[in-house]
PDB file of C-alpha atoms in Angstrom:
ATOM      1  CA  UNK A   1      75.692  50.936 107.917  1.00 45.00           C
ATOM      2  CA  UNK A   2      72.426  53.044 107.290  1.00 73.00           C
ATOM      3  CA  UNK A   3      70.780  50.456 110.252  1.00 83.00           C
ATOM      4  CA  UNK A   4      73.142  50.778 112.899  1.00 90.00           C
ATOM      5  CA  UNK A   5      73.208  54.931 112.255  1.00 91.00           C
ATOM      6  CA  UNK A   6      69.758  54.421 112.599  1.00 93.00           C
ATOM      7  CA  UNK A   7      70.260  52.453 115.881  1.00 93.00           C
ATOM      8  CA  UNK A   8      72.524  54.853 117.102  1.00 93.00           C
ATOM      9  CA  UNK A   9      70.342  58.055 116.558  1.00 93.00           C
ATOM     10  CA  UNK A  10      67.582  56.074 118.597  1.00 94.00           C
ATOM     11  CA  UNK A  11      69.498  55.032 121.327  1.00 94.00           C
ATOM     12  CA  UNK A  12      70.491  58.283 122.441  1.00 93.00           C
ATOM     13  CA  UNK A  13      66.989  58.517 123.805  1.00 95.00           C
ATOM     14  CA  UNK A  14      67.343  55.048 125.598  1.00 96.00           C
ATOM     15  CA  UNK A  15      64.052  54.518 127.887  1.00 96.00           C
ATOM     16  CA  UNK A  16      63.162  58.024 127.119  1.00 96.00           C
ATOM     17  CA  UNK A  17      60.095  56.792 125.335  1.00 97.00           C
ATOM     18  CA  UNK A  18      56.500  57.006 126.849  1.00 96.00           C
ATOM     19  CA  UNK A  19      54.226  54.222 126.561  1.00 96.00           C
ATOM     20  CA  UNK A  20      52.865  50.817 126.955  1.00 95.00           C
ATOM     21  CA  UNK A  21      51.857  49.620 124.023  1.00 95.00           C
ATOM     22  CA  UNK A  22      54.610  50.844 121.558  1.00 97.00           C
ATOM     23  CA  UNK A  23      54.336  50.438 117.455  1.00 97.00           C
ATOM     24  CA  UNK A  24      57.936  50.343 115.282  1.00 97.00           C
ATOM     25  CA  UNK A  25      57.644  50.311 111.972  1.00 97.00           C
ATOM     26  CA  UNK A  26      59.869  49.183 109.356  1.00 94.00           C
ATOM     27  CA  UNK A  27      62.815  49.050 111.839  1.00 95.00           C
ATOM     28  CA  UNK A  28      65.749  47.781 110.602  1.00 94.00           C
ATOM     29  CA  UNK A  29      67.171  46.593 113.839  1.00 94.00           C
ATOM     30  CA  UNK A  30      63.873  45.627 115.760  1.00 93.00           C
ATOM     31  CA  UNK A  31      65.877  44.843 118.736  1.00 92.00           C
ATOM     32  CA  UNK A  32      66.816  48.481 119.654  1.00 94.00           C
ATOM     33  CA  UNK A  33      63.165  49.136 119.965  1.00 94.00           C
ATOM     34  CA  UNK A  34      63.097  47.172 123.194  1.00 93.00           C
ATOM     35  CA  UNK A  35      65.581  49.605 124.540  1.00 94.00           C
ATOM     36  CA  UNK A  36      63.660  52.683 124.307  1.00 96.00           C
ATOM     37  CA  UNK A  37      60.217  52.380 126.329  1.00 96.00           C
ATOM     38  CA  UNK A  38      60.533  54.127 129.983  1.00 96.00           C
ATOM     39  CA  UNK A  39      58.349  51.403 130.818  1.00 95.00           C
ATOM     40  CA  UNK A  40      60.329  48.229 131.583  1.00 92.00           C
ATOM     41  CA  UNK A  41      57.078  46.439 130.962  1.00 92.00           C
ATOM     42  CA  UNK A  42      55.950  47.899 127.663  1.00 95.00           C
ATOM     43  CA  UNK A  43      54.510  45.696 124.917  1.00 93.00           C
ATOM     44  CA  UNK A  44      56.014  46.373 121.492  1.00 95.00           C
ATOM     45  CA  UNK A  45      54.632  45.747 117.937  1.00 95.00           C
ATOM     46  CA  UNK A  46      57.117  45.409 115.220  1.00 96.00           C
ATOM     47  CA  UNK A  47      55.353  46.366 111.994  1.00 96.00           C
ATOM     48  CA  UNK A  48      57.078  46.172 108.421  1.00 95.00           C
ATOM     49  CA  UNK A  49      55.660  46.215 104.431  1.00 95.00           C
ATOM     50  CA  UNK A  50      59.101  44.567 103.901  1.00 95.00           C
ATOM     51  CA  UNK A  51      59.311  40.569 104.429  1.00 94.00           C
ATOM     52  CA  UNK A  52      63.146  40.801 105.101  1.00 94.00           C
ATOM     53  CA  UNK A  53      62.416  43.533 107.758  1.00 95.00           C
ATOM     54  CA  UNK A  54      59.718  41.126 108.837  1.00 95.00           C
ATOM     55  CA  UNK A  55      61.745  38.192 109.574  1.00 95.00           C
ATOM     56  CA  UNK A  56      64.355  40.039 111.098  1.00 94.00           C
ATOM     57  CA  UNK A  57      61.679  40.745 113.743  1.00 95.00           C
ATOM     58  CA  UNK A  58      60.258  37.556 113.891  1.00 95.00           C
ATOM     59  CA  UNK A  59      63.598  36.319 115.275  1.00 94.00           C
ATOM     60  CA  UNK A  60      63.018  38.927 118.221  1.00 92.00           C
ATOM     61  CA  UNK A  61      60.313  37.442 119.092  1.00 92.00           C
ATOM     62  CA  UNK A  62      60.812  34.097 119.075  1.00 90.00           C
ATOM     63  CA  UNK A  63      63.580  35.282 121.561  1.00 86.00           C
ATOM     64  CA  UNK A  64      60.517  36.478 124.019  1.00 78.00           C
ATOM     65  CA  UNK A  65      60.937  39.340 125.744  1.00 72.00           C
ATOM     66  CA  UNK A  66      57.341  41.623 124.952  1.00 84.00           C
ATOM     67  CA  UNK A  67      58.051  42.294 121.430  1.00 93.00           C
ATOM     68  CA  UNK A  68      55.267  41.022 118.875  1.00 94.00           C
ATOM     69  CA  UNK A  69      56.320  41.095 114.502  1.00 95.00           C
ATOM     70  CA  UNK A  70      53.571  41.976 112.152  1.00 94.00           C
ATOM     71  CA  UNK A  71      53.873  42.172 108.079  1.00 94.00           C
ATOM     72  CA  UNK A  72      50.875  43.587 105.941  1.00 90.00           C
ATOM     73  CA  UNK A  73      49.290  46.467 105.404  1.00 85.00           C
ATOM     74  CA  UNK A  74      46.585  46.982 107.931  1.00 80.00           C
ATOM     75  CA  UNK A  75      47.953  45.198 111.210  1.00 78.00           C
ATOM     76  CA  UNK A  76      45.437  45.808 113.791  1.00 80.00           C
ATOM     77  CA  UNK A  77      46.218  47.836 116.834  1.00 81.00           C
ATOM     78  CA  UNK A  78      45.049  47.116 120.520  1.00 84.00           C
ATOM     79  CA  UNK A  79      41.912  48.282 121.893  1.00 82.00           C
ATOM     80  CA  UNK A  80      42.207  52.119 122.121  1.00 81.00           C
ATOM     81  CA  UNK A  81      45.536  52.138 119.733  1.00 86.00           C
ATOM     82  CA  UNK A  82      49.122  52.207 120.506  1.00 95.00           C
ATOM     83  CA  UNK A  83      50.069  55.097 122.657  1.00 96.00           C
ATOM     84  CA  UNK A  84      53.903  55.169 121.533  1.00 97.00           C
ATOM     85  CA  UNK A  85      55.182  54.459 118.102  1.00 97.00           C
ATOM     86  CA  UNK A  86      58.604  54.768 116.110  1.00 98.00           C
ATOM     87  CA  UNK A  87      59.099  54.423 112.604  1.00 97.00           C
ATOM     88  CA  UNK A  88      61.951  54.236 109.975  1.00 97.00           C
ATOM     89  CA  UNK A  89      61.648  56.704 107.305  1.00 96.00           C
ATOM     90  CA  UNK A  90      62.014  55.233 104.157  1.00 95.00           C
ATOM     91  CA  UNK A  91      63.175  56.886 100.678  1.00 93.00           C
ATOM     92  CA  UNK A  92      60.802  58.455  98.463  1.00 93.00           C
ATOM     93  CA  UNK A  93      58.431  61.692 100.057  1.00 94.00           C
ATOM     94  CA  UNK A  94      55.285  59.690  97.998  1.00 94.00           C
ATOM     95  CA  UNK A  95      56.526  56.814  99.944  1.00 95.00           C
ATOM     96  CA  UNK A  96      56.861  58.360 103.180  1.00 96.00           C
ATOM     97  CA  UNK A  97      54.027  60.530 102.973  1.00 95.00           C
ATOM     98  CA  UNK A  98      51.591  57.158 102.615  1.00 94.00           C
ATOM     99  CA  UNK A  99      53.682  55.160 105.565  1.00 94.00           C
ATOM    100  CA  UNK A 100      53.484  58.302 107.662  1.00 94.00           C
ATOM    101  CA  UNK A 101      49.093  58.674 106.500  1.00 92.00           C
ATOM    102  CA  UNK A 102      48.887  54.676 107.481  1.00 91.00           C
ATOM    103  CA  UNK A 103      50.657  54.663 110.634  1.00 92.00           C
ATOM    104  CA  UNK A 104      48.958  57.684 112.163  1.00 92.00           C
ATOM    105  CA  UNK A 105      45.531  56.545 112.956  1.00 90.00           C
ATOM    106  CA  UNK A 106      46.888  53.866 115.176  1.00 91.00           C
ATOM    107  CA  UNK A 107      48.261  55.862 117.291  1.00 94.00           C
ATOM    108  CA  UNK A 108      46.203  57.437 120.488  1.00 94.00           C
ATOM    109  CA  UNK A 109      45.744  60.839 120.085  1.00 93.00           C
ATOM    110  CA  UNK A 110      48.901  63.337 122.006  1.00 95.00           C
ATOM    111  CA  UNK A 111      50.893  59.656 122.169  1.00 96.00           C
ATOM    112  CA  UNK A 112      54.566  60.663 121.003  1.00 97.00           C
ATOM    113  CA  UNK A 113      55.543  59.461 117.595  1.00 97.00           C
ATOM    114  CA  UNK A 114      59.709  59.204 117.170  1.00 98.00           C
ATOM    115  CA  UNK A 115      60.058  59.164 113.013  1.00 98.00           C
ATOM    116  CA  UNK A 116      64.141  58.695 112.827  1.00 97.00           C
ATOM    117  CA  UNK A 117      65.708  58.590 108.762  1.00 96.00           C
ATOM    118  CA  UNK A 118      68.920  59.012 107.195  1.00 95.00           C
ATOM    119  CA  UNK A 119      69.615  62.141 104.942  1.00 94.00           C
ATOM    120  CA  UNK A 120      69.940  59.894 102.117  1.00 92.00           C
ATOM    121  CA  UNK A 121      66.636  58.987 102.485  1.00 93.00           C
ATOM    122  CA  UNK A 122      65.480  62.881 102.918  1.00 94.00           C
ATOM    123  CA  UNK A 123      65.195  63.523 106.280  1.00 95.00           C
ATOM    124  CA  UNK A 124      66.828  66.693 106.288  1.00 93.00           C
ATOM    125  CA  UNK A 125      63.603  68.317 104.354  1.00 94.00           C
ATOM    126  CA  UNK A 126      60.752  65.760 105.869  1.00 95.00           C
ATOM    127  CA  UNK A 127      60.122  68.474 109.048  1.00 95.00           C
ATOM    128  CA  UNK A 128      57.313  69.962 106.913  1.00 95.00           C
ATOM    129  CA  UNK A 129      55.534  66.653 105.907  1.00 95.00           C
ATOM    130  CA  UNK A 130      55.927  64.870 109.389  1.00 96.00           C
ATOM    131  CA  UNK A 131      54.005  68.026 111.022  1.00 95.00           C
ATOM    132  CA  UNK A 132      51.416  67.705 108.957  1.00 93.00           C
ATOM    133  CA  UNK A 133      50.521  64.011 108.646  1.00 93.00           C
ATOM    134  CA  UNK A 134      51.241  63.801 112.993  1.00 95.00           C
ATOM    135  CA  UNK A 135      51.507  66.771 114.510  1.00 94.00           C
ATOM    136  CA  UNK A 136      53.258  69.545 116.250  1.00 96.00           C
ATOM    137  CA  UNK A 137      57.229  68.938 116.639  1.00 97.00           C
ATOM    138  CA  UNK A 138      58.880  68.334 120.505  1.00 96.00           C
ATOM    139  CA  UNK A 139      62.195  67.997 119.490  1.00 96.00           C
ATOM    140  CA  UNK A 140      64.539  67.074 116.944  1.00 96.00           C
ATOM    141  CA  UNK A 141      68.115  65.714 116.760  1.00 95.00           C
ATOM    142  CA  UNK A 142      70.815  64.505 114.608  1.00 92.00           C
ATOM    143  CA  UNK A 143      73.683  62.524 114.437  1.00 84.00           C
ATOM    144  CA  UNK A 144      75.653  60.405 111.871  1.00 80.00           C
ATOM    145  CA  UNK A 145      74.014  61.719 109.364  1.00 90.00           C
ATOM    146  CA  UNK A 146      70.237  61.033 110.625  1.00 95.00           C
ATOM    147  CA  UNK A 147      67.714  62.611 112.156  1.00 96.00           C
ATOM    148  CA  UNK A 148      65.296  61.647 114.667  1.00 97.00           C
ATOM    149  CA  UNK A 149      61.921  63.540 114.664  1.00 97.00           C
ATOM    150  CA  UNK A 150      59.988  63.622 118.285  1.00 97.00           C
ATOM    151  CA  UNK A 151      56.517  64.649 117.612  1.00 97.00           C
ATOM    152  CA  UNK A 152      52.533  64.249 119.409  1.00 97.00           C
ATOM    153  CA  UNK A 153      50.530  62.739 117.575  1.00 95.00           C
ATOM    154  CA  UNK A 154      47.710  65.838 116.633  1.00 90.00           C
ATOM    155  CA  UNK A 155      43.866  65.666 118.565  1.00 81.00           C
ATOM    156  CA  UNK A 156      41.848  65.494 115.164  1.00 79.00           C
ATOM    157  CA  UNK A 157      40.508  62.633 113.991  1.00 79.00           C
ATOM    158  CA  UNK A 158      42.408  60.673 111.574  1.00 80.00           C
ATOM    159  CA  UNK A 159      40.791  58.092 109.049  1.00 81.00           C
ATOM    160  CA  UNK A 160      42.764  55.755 107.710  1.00 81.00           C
ATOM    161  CA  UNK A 161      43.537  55.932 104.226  1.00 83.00           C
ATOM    162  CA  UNK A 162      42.068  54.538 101.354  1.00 88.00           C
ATOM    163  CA  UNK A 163      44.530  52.097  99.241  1.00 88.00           C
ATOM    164  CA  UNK A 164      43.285  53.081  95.877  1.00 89.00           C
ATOM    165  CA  UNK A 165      43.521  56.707  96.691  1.00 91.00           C
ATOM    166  CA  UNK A 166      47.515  56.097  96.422  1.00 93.00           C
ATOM    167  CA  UNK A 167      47.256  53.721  93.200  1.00 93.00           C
ATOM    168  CA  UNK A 168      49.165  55.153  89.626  1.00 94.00           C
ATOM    169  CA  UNK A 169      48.138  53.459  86.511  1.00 94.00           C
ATOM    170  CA  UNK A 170      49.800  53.614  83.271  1.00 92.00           C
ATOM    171  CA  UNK A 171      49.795  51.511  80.265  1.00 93.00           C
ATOM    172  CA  UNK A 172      53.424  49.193  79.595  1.00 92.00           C
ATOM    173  CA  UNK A 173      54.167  47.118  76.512  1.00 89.00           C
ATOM    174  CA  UNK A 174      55.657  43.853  76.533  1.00 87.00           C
ATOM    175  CA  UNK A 175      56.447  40.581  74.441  1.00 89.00           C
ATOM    176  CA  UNK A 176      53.834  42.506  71.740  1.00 87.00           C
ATOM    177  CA  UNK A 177      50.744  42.782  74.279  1.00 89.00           C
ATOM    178  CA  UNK A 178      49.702  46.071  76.294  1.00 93.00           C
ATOM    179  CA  UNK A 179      49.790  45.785  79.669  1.00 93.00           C
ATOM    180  CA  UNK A 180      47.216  48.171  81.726  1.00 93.00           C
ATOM    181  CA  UNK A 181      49.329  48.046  85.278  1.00 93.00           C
ATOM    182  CA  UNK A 182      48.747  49.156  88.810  1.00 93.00           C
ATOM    183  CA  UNK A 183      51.211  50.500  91.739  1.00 94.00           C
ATOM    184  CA  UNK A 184      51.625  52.042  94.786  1.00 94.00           C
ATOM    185  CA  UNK A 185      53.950  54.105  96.652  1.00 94.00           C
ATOM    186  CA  UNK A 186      57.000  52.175  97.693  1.00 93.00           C
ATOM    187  CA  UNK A 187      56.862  49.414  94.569  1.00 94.00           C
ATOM    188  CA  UNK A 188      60.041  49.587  92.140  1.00 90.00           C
ATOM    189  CA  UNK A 189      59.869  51.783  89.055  1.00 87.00           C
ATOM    190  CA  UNK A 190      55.885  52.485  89.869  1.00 91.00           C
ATOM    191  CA  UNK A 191      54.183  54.559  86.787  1.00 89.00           C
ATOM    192  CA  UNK A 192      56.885  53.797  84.333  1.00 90.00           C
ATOM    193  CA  UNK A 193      59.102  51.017  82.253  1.00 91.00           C
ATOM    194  CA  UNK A 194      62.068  51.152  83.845  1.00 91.00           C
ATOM    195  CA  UNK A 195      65.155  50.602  81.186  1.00 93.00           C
ATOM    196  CA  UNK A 196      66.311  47.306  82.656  1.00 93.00           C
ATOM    197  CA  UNK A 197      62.559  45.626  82.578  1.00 93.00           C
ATOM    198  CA  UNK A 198      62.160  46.947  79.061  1.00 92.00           C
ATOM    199  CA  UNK A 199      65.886  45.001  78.425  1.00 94.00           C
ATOM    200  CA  UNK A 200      64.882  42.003  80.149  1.00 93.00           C
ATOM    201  CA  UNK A 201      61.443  41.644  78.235  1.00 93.00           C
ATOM    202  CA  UNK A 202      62.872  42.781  75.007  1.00 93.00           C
ATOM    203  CA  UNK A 203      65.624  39.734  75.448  1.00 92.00           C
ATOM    204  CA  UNK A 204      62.263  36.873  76.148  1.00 92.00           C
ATOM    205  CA  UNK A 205      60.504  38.036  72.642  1.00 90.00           C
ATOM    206  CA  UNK A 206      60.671  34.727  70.546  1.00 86.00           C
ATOM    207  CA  UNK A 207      60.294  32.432  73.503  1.00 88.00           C
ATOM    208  CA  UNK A 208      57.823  29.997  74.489  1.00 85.00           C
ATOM    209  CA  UNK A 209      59.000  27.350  77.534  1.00 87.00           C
ATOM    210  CA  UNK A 210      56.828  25.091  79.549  1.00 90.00           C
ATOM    211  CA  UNK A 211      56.910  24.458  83.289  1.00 92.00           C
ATOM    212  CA  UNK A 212      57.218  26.816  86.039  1.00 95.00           C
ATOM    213  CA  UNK A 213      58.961  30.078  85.806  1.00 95.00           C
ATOM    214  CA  UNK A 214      59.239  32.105  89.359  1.00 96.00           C
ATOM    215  CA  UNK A 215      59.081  35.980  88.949  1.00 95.00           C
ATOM    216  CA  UNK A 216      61.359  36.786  91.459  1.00 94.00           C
ATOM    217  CA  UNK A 217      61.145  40.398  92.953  1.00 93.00           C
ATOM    218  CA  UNK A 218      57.756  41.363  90.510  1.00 94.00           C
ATOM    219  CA  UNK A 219      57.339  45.001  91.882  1.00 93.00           C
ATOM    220  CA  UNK A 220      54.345  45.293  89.854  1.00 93.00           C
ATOM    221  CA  UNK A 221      53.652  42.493  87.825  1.00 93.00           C
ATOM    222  CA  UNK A 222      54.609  43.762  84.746  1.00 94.00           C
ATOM    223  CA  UNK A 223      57.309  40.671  83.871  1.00 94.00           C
ATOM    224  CA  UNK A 224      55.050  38.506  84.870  1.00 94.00           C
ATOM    225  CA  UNK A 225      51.867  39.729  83.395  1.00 93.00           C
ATOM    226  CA  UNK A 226      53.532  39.651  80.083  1.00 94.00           C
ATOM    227  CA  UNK A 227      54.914  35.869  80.915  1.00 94.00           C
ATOM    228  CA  UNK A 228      51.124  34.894  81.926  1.00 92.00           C
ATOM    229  CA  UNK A 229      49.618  36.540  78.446  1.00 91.00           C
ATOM    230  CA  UNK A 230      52.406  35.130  76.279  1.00 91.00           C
ATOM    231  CA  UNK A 231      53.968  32.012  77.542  1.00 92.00           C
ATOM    232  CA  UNK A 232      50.945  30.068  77.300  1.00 89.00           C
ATOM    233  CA  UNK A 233      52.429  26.358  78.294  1.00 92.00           C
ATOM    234  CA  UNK A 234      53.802  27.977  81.111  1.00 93.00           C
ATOM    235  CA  UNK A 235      52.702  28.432  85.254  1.00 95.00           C
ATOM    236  CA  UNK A 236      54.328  31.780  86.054  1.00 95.00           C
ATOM    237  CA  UNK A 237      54.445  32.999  89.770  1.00 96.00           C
ATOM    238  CA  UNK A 238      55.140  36.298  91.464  1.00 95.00           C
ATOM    239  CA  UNK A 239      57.153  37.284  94.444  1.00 95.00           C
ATOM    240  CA  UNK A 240      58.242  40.222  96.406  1.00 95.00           C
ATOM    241  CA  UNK A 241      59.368  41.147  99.286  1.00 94.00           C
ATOM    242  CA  UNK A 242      57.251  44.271  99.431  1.00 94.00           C
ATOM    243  CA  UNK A 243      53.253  43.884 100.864  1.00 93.00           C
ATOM    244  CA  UNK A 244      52.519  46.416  98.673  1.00 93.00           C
ATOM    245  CA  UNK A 245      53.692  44.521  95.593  1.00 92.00           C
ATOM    246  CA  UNK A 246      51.382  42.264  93.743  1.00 67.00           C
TER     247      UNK A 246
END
């Protein structure tokens, strides 16, 4: 549902959108993002921290049709930067506020920016934020619950931020070793145990199997740091969906 509101808000500003070389980001329908450019010819870039978003898009373009599906965190932009982008706003203003500090040097300076979110995920109250990480506002509109933010991308200079300027460390205990752990914005239960990891570890104390074990959705490691210290016969991996993730 959230995906085709977001869909909808977009498409009301069908081929409204100028520019040749247009960036979406973590678009849940990459498709619609074909249907916005003015330009008939534009080349799009699908960009996503979120390997289900990512594959989504990669099915686009396998289709053809001038739309290109990157997953990472630093995809690289064409010479001069993308002069058009339009991104998802996820949940979580720390969240937001490093997608929106990422995104923003690849854009050309005054290119528009279209940031659309529901108000589940706070885009009632992200006005403030969106202004200052891009720029002055040209226009704003809502509908089924979601907004869509038009804004031009500011004249300063814009460096690209620093991952370890958004890192969070804290200390997390597991199957009786301390863990010293690392996160970043966007990563499940970042600078804290959640309640359902401390369950799941406190239910593994007294156990020791061999062979591999698959850490399915990690977030941060913690699960599988504390398999890797204490399961000693064992070959633990981690997986997530999210680049950010370990």
């Amino acid at each position: 549902m959230t995906g085709a509101a977001l869909t909808e808000a977009l498409l009301r500003f069908k081929g409204k959108l100028e520019g040749s070389q247009v960036l979406g980001v973590n678009m849940p329908d990459p498709a619609a993002l074909r249907e916005l450019p003015a330009d008939p010819r534009a080349r799009i870039t699908a960009f996503s921290l979120d390997s289900a978003l990512h594959r989504r898009a990669e099915k686009v373009e396998r289709a053809g049709d001038r739309l290109g599906a990157l997953f990472g965190l630093w995809p690289p932009p064409p010479a001069g930067g993308h002069d058009a982008a339009v991104v998802a706003l996820p949940r979580g203003r720390e969240y937001q506020d490093f997608l929106l500090s990422l995104v923003s040097p690849m854009i050309r300076r005054g290119a528009p920016i279209w940031v659309v979110g529901t108000v589940r995920a706070g885009a009632r109250s992200a006005q403030t934020l969106l202004i200052e990480r891009i720029g002055p506002l040209t226009g704003r509109d809502a509908a089924r619950r979601c907004f869509l933010y038009r804004l031009t991308r500011e004249a300063r200079r814009i460096p690209r931020p620093a991952l370890d300027d958004w890192e969070t460390g804290w200390m997390a205990r597991g199957l009786g070793v301390e863990l010293a752990v690392r996160g970043f914005p966007g990563v499940f239960s970042v600078g804290r145990l959640d309640p359902g990891t401390a369950l799941l570890l406190s239910s593994l104390e007294g156990a020791s199997p061999a062979g591999a074990v698959l850490d399915w959705g990690c977030g941060c490691g913690v699960v599988g740091a504390a398999l890797m210290t204490s399961w000693h016969r064992a070959r633990v991996t981690l997986a997530d969906s999210n680049a950010l993730a370990v």
